[in-house]
mmCIF file of N, CA and C in Angstrom:
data_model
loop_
_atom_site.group_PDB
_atom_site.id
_atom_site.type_symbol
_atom_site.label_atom_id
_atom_site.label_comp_id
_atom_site.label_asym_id
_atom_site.label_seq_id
_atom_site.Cartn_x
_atom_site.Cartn_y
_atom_site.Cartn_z
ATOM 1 N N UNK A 1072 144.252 -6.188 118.102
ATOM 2 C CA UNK A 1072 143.948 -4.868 117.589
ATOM 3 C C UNK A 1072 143.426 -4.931 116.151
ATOM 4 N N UNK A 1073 144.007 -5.442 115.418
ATOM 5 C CA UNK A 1073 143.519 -5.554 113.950
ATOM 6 C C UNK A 1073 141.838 -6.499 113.501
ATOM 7 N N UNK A 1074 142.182 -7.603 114.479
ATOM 8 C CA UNK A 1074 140.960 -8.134 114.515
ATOM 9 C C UNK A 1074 139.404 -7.332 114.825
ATOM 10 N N UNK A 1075 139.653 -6.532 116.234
ATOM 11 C CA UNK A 1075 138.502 -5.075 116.527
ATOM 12 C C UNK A 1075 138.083 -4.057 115.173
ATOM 13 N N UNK A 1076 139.520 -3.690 114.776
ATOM 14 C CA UNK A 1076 139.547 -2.859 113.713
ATOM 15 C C UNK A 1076 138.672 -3.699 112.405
ATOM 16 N N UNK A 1077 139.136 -4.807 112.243
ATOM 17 C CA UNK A 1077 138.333 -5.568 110.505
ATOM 18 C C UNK A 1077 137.002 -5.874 111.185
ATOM 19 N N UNK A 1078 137.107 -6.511 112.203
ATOM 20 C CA UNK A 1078 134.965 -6.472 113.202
ATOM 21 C C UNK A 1078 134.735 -4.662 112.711
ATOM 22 N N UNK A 1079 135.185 -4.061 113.432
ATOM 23 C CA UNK A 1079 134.510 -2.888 113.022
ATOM 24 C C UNK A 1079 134.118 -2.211 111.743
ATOM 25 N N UNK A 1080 135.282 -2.700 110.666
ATOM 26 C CA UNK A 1080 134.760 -2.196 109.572
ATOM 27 C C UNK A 1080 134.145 -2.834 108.753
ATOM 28 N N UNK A 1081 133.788 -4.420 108.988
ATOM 29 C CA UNK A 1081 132.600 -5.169 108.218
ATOM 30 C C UNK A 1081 131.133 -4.225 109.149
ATOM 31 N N UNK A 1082 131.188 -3.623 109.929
ATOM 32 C CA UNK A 1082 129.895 -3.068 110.414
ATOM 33 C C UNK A 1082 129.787 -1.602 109.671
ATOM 34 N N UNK A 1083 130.810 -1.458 109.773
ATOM 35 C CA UNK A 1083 131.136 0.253 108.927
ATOM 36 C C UNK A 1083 130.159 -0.359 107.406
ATOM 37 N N UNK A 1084 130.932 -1.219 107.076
ATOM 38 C CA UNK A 1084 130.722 -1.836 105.595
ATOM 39 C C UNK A 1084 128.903 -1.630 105.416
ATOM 40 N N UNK A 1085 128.086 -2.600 106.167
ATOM 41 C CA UNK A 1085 126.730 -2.669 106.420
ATOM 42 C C UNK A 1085 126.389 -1.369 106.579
ATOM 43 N N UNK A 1086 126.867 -0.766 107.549
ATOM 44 C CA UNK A 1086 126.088 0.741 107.417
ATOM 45 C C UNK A 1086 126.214 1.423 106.439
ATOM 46 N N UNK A 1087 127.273 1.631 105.327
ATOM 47 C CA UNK A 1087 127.111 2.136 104.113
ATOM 48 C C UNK A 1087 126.483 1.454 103.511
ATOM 49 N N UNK A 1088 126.106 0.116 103.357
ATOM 50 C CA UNK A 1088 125.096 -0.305 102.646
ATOM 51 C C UNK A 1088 123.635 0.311 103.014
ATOM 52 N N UNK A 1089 123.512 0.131 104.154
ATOM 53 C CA UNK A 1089 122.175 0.755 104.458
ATOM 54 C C UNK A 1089 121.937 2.301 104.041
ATOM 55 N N UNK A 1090 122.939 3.202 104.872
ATOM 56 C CA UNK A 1090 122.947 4.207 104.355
ATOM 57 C C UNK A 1090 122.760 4.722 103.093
ATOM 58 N N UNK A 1091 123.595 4.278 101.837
ATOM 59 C CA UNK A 1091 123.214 4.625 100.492
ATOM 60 C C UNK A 1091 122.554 4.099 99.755
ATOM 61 N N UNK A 1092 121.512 3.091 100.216
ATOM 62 C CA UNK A 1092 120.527 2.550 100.003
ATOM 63 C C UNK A 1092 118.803 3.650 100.531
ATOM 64 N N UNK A 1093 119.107 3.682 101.988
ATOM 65 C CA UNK A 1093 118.221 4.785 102.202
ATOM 66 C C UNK A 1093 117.498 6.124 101.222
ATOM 67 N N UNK A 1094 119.460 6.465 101.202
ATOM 68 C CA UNK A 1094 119.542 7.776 101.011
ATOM 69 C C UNK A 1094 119.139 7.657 99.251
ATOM 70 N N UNK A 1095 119.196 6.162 98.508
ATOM 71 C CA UNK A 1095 118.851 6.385 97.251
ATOM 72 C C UNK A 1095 117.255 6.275 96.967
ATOM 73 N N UNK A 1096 116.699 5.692 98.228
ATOM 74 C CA UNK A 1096 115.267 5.120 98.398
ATOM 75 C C UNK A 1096 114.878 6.767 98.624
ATOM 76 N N UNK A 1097 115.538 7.833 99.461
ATOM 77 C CA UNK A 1097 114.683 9.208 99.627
ATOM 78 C C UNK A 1097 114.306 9.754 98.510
ATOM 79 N N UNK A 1098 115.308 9.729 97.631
ATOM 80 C CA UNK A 1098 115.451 10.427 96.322
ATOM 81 C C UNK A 1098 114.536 9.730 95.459
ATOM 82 N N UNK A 1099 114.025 8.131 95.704
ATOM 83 C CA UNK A 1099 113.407 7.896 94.404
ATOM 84 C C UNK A 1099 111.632 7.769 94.799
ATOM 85 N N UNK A 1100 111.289 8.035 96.348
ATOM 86 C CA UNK A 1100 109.753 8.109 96.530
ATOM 87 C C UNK A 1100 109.108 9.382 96.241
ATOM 88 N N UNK A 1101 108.257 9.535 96.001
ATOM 89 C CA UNK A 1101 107.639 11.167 96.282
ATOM 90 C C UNK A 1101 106.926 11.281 97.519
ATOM 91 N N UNK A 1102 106.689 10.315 97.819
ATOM 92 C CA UNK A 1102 105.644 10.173 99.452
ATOM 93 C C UNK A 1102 107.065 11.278 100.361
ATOM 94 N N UNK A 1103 106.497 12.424 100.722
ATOM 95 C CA UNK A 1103 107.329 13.146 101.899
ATOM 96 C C UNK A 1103 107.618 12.804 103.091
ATOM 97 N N UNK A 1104 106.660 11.629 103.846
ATOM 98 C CA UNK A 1104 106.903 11.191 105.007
ATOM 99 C C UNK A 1104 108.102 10.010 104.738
ATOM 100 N N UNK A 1105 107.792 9.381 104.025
ATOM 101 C CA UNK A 1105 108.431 7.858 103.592
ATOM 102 C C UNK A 1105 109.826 8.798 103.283
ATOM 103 N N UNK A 1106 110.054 10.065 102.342
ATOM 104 C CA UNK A 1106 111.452 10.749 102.253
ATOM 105 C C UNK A 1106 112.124 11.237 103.688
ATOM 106 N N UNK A 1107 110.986 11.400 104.253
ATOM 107 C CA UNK A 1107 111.582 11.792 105.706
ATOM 108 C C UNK A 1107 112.309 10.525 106.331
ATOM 109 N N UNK A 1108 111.653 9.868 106.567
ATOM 110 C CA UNK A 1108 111.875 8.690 107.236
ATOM 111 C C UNK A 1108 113.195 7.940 106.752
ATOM 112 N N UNK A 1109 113.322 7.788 105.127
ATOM 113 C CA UNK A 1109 114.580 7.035 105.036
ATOM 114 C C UNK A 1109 115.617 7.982 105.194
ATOM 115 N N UNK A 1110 115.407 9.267 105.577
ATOM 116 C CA UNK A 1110 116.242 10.314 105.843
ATOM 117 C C UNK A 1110 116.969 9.801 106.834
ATOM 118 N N UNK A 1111 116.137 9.739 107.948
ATOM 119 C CA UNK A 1111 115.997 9.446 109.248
ATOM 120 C C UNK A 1111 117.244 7.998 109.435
ATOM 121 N N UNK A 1112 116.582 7.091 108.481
ATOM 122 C CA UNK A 1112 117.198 5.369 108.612
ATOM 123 C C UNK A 1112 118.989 5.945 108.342
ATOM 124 N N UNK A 1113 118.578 6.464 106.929
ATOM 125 C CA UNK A 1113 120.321 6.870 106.482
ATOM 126 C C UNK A 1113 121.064 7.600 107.430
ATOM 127 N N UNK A 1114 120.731 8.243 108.410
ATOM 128 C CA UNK A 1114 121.068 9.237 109.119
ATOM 129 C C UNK A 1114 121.797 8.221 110.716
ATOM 130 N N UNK A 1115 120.830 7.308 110.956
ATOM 131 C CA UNK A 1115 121.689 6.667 111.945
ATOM 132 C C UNK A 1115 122.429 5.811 111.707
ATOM 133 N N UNK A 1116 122.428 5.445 110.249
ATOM 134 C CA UNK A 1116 123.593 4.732 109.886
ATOM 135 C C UNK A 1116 124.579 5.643 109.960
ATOM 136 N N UNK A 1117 124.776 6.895 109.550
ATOM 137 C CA UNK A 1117 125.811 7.382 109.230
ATOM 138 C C UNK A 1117 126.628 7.807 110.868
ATOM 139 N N UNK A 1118 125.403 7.891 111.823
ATOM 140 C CA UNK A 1118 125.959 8.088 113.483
ATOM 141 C C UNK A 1118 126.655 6.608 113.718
ATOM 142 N N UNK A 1119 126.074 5.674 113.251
ATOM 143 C CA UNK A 1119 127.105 4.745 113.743
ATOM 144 C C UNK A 1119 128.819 4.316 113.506
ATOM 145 N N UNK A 1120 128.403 4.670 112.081
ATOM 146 C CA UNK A 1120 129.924 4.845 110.958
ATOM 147 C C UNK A 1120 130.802 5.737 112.154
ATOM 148 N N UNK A 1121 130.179 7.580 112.551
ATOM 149 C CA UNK A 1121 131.310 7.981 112.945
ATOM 150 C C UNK A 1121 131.339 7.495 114.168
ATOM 151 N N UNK A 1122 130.383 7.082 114.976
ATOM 152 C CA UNK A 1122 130.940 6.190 116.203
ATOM 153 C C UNK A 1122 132.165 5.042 116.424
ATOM 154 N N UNK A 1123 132.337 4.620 115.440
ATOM 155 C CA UNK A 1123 133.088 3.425 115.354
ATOM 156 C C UNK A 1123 134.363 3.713 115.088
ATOM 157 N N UNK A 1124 134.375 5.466 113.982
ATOM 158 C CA UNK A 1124 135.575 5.812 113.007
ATOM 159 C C UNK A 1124 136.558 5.987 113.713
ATOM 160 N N UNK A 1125 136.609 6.655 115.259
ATOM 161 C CA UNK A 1125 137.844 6.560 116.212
ATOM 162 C C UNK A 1125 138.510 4.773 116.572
ATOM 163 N N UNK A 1126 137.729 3.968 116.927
ATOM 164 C CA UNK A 1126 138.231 3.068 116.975
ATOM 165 C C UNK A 1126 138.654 2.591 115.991
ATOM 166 N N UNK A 1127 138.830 2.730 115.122
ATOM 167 C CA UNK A 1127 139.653 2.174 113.618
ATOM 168 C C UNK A 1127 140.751 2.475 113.339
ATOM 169 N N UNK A 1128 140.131 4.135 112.981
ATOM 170 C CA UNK A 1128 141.497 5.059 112.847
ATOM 171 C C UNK A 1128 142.626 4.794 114.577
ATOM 172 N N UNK A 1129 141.795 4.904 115.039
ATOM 173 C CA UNK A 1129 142.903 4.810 116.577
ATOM 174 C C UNK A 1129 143.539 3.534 116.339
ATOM 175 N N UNK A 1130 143.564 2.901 115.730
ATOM 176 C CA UNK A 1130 144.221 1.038 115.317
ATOM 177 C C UNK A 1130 145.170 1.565 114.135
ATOM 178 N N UNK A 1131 145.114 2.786 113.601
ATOM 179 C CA UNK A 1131 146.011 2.965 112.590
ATOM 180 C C UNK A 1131 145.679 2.070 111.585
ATOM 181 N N UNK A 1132 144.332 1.854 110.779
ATOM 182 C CA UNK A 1132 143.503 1.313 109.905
ATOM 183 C C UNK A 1132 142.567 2.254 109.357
ATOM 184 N N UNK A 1133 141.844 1.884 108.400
ATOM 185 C CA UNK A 1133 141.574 3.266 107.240
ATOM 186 C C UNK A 1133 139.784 2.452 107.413
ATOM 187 N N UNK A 1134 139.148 3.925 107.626
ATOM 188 C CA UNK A 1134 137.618 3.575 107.582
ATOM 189 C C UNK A 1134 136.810 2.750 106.257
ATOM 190 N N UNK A 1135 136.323 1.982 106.015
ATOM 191 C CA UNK A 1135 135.805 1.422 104.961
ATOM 192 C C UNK A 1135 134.804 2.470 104.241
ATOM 193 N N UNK A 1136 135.364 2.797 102.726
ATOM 194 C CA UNK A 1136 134.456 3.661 102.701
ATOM 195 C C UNK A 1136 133.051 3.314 101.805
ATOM 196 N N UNK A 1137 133.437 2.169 101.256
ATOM 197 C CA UNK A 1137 131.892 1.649 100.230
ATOM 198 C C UNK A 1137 131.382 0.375 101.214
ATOM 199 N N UNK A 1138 130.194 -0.169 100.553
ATOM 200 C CA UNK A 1138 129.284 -1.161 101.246
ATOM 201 C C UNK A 1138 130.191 -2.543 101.050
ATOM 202 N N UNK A 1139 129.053 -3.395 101.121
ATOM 203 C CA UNK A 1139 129.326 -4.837 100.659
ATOM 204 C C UNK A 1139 129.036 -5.537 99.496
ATOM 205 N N UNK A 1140 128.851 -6.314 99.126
ATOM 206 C CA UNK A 1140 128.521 -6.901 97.324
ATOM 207 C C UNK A 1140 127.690 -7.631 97.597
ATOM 208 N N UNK A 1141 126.923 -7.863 98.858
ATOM 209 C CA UNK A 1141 125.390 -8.016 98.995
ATOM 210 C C UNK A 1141 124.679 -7.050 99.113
ATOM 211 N N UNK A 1142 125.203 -6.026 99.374
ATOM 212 C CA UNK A 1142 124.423 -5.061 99.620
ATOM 213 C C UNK A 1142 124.133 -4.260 98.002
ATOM 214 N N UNK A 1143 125.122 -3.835 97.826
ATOM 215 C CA UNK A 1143 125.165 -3.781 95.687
ATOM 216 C C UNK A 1143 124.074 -4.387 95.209
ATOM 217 N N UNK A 1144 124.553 -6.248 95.442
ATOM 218 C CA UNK A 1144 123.526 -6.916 94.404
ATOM 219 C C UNK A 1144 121.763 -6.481 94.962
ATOM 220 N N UNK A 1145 121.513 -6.360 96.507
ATOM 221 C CA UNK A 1145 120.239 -6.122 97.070
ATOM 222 C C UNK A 1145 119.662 -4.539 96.294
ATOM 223 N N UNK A 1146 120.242 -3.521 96.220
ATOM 224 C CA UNK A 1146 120.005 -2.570 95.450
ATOM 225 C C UNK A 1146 119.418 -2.999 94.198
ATOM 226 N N UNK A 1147 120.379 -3.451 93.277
ATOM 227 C CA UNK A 1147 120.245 -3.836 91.699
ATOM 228 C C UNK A 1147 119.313 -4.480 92.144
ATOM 229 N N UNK A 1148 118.801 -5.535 92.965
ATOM 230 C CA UNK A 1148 117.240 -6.051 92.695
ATOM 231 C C UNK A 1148 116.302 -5.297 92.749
ATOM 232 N N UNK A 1149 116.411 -4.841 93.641
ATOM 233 C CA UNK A 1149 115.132 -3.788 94.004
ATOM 234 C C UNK A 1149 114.975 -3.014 92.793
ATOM 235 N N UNK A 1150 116.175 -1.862 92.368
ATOM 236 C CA UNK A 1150 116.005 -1.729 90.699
ATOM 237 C C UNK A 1150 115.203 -2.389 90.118
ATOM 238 N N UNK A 1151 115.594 -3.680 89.377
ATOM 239 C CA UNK A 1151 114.780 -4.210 88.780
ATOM 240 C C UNK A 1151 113.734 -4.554 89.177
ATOM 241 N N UNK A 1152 112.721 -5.285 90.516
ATOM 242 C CA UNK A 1152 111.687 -5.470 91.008
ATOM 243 C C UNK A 1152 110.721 -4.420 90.381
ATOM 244 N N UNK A 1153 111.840 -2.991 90.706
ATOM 245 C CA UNK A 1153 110.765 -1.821 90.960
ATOM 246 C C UNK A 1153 110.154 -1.271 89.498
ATOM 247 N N UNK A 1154 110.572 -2.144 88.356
ATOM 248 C CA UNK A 1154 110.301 -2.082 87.239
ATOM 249 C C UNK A 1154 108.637 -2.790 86.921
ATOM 250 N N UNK A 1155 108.847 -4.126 87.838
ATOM 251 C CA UNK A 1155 107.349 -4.709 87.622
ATOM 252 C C UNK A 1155 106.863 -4.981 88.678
ATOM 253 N N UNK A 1156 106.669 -4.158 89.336
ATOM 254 C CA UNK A 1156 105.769 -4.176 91.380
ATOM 255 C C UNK A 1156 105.814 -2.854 91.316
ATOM 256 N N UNK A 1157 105.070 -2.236 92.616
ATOM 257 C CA UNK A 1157 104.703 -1.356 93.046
ATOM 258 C C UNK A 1157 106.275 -0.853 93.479
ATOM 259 N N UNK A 1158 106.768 0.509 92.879
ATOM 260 C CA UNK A 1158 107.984 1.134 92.934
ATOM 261 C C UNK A 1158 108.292 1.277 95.095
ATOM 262 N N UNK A 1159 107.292 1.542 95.652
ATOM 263 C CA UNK A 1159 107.568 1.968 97.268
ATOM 264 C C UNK A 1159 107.124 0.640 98.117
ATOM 265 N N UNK A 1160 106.198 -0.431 97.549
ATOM 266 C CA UNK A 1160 106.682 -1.708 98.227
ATOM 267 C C UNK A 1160 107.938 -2.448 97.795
ATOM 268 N N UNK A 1161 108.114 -2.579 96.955
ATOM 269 C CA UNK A 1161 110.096 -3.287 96.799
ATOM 270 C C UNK A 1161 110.932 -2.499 97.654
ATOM 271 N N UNK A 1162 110.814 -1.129 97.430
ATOM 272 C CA UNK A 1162 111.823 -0.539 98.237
ATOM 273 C C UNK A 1162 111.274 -0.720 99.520
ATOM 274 N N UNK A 1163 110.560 -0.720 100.111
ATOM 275 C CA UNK A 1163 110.238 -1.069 101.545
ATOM 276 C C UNK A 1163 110.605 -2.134 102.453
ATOM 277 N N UNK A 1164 110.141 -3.597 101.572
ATOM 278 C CA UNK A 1164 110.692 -4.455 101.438
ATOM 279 C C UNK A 1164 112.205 -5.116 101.294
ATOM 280 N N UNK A 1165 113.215 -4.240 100.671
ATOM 281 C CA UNK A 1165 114.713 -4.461 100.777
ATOM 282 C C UNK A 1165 114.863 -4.105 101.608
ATOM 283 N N UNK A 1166 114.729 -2.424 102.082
ATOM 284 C CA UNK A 1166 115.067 -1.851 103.159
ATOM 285 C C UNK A 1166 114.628 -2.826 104.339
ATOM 286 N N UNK A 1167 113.653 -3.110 104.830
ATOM 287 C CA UNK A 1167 113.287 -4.376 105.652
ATOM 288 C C UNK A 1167 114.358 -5.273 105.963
ATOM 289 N N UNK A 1168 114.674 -5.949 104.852
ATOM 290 C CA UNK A 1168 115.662 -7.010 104.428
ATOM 291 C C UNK A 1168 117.496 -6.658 105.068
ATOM 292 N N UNK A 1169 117.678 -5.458 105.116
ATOM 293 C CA UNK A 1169 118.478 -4.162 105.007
ATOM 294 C C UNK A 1169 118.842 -4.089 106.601
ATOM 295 N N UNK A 1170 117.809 -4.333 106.971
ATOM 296 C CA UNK A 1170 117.505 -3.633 108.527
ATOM 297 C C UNK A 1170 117.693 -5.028 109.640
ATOM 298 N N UNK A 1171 116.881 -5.906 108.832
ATOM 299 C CA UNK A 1171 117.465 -7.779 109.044
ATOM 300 C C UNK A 1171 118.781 -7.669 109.520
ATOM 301 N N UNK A 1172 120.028 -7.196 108.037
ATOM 302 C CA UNK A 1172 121.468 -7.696 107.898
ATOM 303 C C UNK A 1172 121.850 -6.505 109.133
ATOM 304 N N UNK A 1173 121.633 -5.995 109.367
ATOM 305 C CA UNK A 1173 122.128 -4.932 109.906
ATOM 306 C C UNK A 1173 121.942 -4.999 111.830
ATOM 307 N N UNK A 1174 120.904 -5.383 112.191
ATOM 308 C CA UNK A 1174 120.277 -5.928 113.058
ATOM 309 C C UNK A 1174 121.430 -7.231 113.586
ATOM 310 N N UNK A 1175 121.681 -8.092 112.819
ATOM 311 C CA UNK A 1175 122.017 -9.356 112.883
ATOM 312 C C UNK A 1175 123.570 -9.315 112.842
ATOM 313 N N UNK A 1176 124.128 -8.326 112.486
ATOM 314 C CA UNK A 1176 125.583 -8.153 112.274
ATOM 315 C C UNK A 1176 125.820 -7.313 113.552
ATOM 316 N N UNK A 1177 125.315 -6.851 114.515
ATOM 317 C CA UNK A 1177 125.409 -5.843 115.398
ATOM 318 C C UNK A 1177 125.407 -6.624 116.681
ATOM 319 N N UNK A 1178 124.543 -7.461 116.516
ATOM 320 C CA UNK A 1178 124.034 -8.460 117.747
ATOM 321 C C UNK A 1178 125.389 -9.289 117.620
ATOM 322 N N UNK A 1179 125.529 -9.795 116.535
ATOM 323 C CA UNK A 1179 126.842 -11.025 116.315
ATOM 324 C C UNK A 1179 127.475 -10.340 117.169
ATOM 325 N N UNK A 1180 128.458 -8.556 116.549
ATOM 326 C CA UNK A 1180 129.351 -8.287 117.365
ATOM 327 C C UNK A 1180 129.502 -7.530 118.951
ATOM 328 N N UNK A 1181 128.251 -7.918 119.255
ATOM 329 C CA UNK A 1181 128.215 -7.599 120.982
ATOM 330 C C UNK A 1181 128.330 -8.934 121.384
ATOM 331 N N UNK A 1182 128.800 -9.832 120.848
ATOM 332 C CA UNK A 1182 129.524 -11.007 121.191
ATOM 333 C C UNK A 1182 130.658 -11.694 120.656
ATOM 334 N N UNK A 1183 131.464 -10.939 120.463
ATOM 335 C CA UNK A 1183 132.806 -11.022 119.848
ATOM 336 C C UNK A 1183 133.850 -10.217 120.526
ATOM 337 N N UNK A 1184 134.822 -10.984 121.191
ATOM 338 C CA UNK A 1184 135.814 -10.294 122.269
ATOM 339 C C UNK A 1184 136.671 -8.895 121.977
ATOM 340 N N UNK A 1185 135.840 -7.762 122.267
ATOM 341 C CA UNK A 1185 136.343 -6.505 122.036
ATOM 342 C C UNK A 1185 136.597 -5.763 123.147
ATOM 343 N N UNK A 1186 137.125 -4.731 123.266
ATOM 344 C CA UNK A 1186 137.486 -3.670 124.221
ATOM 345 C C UNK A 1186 135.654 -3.268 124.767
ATOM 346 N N UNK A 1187 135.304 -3.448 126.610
ATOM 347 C CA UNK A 1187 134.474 -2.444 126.652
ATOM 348 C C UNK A 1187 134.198 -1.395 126.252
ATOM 349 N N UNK A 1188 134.864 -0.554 125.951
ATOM 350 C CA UNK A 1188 134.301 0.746 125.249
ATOM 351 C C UNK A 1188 134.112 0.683 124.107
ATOM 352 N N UNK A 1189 134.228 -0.208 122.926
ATOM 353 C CA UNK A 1189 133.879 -0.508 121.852
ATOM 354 C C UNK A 1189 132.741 -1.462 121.710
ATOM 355 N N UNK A 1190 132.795 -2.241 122.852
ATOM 356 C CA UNK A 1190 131.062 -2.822 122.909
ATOM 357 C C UNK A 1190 130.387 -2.100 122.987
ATOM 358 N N UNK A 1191 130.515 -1.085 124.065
ATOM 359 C CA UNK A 1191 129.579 -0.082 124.341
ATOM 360 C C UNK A 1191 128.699 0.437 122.762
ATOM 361 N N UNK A 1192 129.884 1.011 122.164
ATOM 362 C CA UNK A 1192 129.597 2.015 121.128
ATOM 363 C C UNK A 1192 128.630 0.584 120.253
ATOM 364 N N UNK A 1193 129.005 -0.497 119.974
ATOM 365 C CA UNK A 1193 127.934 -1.183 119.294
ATOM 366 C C UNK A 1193 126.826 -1.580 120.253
ATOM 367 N N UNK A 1194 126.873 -1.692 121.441
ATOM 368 C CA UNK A 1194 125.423 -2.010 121.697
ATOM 369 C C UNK A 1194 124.175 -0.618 122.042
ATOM 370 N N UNK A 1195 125.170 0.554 121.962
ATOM 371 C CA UNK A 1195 124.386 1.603 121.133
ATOM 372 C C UNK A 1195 123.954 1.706 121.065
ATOM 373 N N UNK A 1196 124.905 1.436 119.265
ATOM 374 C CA UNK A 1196 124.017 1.334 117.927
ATOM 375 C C UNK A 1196 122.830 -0.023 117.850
ATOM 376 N N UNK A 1197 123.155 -0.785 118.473
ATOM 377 C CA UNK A 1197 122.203 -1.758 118.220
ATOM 378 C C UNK A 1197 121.047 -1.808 119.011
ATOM 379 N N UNK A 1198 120.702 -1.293 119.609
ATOM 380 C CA UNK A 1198 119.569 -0.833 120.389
ATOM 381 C C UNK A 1198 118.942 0.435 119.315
ATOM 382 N N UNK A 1199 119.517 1.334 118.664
ATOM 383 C CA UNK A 1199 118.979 2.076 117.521
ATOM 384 C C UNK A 1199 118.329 1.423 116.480
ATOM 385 N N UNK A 1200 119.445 0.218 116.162
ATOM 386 C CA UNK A 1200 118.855 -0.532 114.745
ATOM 387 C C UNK A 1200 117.624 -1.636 115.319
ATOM 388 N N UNK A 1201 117.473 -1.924 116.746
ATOM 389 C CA UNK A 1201 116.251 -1.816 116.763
ATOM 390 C C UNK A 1201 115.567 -1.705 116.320
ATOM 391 N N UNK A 1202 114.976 -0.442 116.918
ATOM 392 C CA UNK A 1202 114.105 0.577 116.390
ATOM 393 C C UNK A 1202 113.682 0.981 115.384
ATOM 394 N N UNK A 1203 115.101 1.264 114.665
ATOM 395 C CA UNK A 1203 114.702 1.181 112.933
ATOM 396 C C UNK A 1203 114.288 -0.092 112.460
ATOM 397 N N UNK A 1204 114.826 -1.049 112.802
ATOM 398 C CA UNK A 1204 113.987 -2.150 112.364
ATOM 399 C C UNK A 1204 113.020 -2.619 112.832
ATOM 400 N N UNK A 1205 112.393 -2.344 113.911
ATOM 401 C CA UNK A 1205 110.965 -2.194 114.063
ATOM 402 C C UNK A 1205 110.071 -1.477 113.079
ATOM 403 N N UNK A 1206 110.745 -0.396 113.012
ATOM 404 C CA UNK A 1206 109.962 0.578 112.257
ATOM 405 C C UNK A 1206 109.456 0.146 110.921
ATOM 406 N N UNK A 1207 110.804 -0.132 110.344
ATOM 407 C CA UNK A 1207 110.579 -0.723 108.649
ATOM 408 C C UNK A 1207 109.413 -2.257 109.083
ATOM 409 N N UNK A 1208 109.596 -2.587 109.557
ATOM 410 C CA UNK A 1208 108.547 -4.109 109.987
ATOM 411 C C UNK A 1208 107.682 -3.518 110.120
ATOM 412 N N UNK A 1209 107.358 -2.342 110.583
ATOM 413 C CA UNK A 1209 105.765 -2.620 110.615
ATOM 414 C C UNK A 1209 105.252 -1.867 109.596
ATOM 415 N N UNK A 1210 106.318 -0.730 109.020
ATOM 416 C CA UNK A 1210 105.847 -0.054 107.817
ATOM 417 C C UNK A 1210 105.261 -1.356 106.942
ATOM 418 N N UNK A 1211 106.248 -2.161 106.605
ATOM 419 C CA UNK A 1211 106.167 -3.232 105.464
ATOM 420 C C UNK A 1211 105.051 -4.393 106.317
ATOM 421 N N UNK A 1212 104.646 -4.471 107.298
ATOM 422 C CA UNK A 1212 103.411 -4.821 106.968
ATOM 423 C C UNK A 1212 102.221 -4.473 107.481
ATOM 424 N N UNK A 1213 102.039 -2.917 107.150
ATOM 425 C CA UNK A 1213 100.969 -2.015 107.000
ATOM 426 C C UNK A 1213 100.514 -2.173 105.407
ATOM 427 N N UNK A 1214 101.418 -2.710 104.343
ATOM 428 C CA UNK A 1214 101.281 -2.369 102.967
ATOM 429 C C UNK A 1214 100.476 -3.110 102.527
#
């Protein structure tokens, strides 16, 4: 039980990274589609978070509520990048990067011995992050 519960909330973890990464990337483009869109990215992170939040809490374990300290330091770069590059390719580019960790942590745990109905709920989500990571791939290399 505890083991499902800490798998689940290193994924919780990633999706707040992504998520408040998005959601800081909406706020700092002016392009309206590109604000839409990381709307969009932040938004299924945040469906996955509450997908998962019953199985946690149901373990009598507390939802993770900040990211990871890769995900931190990946921000602070982009910050700084976006000082000497083009401000909406860096951010495109992390987010990319973003969508990688996220992608790759999802897949890991649809192979890690959990309750069917908790695979379920990650292979989901991971069929979503897909998509989003398709998406950011080809945004980032349209640029």
């Amino acid at each position: 039980m505890k083991n499902t519960a800490k798998k689940l909330n290193e994924l919780v973890k990633i999706c707040n990274d992504g998520k408040d990464f998005y959601r800081k990337g909406a706020e700092d483009v002016n392009n309206p589609e590109l604000k839409n869109l990381f709307t969009i990215m932040a938004n299924a992170r945040e469906k996955a978070i509450d997908d998962m939040e019953p199985f946690i809490d149901g373990r009598g374990y507390e939802v993770e509520e900040n990211g990871t300290v890769s995900g931190t330091l990946r921000q602070g770069y982009a910050s700084m990048q976006k000082l000497f590059r083009d401000d909406e390719k860096v951010l495109i580019e992390q987010l990319e990067e973003v969508e990688d960790k996220t992608l790759e942590a999802f897949e890991d745990a649809m192979h890690d011995d959990v309750p069917p109905n908790i695979n379920a709920v990650i292979a989901s989500n991971f069929t979503t992050f897909k998509e989003t990571h398709q998406t950011m791939r080809n945004l980032k290399q349209s640029l």
